Amino acid sequence: MAPDGGLYIPESLPDISSLIREGPLPYPELAARFFRIFDDDHSPGEIDALMARSYSTFPDVENAAPLVQIADNTFVLELFHGPTLAFKDFGLQLVGNLFEDQISRTGMPVNVLGATSGDTGSAAINGLSHKENARVFILYPQGRISELQERQMTCTGARNIFPIAIDGSFDDAQNIVKELFGDLEFKARANLSAVNSINLVRILAQCVYYIHAFNQLPENKREPLHFVVPTGNFGNVLAGWLTARMALPVESFVVATNQNDLLYRLFTGGRYQPGRLSHSLAPSMDIQVASNFERFLHYHLGGNGNQTSRLMARVKSGDPVEVPDLQPGKFTATRTTDNGILRNIRAARDNFGYLPDPHTACGFEDINPAVPTVILATAHPAKFPETIRKAVDEQSIHPALEALKARQPVTTNLPATCGAVRDYLEENILKG
Ligand SMILES: *Cc1c(COP(=O)(O)O)cnc(C)c1O
């Protein structure tokens, strides 16, 4: 977040056609070439090393994001091969290494504080576990995240990781985090840093796999290309859209929502109006505020910062906001209820022989078999075994998750008050 309350964006969006024409590159090399355009703090050699390290945790480093063809025109981009089995590893492995780099340059410790409803927390924890002079405090709602997601955070065995189960909802956890970050004196004294979904490094890291996907497509399946993106905070799909503005040839993006259909209503009706949050079978998409939408709005309004901040102020007040000229644009949208998720999992398995996780299943809504389409698979199905069992009566397992079951969870229970969390941080943070 920028000091004026807005969100950082790149100074300019370069034309990356030459990077696209290169053809398939090993993933860390592609990422390094892409980041060299934006990062002028590090030398090219340092960027190469950062990318090599960040994607070394993926089993197939060279092809960290494999593209799987499931029908003549239909492909799945598998983004769940990272250490926590969801796409957030692409951003957060790199963010973890950038924090490490910053700590060694400045000599100052970092205390990361965040709230999670599932995948962000585990990916942030994995990106920073065992890093020296960094501690991670992640708040999550007690009893409201899946057992495996909780184990991913509480069974790391890393002494710099502090999961905190809050007696309250995800919103309570997030509000506590916001309040602590809002206390500038405490934030500075405690060297607090954030890793949430508005972090621009995460967005840029996600641009890379759109290029990687395009480079893997057969030449005759590249036009007109559609990307289907299961969406919550609008981060992942924004990354794709930015890549298209940098000259990746994409016909359209399908914003695939669950029953929390804020973005579906926006892109079909032109109106941004938060509704009431409902808990779905795709919990990482359960949002009623799409934080990264602000970045899209800025570009959509022709870079008019004043108009953007006026509209965002109205969005934050909870009033409905009409967004002009969204149709016809690069976005279309779908919405999938919980029953639809179960039905889509079944249909994907029966029609394509492919088993999607409940989030990815939202991307299987209304696929057009006549045009080249890439569906982003955002998590591994084994992260959500109950839903998979309900949908197709099958067991979905992954060895990394099985291994967690043997470990002893370590967590701290706190009441959902700012004071309790602040006291706990005072006792446990690294001081500069
Ligand atoms: C975070 C997440 C999403 C939503 O991504 P956004 O960038 O917030 O739109 C979708 N699926 C899974 C599995 C996730 O973890």
CSV table of C-alpha atoms in Angstrom, one decimal, residues 88 92 95-96 99 110 112-115 120-121 123-125 128 136-138 177 181 193-199 202:
chain,number,residue,atom,x,y,z
A,88,LYS,CA,-0.1,-18.7,-3.9
A,92,LEU,CA,5.0,-16.1,-1.6
A,95,VAL,CA,8.4,-12.8,-1.3
A,96,GLY,CA,10.0,-14.9,1.4
A,99,PHE,CA,12.5,-10.5,2.8
A,110,VAL,CA,11.3,-8.5,10.0
A,112,VAL,CA,5.4,-10.6,9.4
A,113,LEU,CA,1.8,-10.3,10.5
A,114,GLY,CA,-1.2,-11.5,8.6
A,115,ALA,CA,-4.6,-13.0,8.7
A,120,THR,CA,-2.4,-17.4,2.0
A,121,GLY,CA,-1.3,-18.2,5.6
A,123,ALA,CA,2.0,-20.2,1.6
A,124,ALA,CA,3.4,-17.2,3.6
A,125,ILE,CA,4.6,-19.5,6.4
A,128,LEU,CA,9.5,-17.7,5.4
A,136,VAL,CA,5.8,-14.9,11.1
A,137,PHE,CA,2.5,-14.4,13.0
A,138,ILE,CA,-0.5,-15.7,11.2
A,177,VAL,CA,-4.4,-7.1,11.8
A,181,PHE,CA,-1.0,-2.0,11.2
A,193,SER,CA,5.5,-6.3,7.6
A,194,ALA,CA,2.5,-7.6,5.6
A,195,VAL,CA,2.2,-10.3,3.0
A,196,ASN,CA,-1.4,-9.9,1.9
A,197,SER,CA,-2.9,-10.2,-1.5
A,198,ILE,CA,-2.3,-6.5,-2.5
A,199,ASN,CA,1.4,-7.1,-2.4
A,202,ARG,CA,2.9,-11.4,-5.7
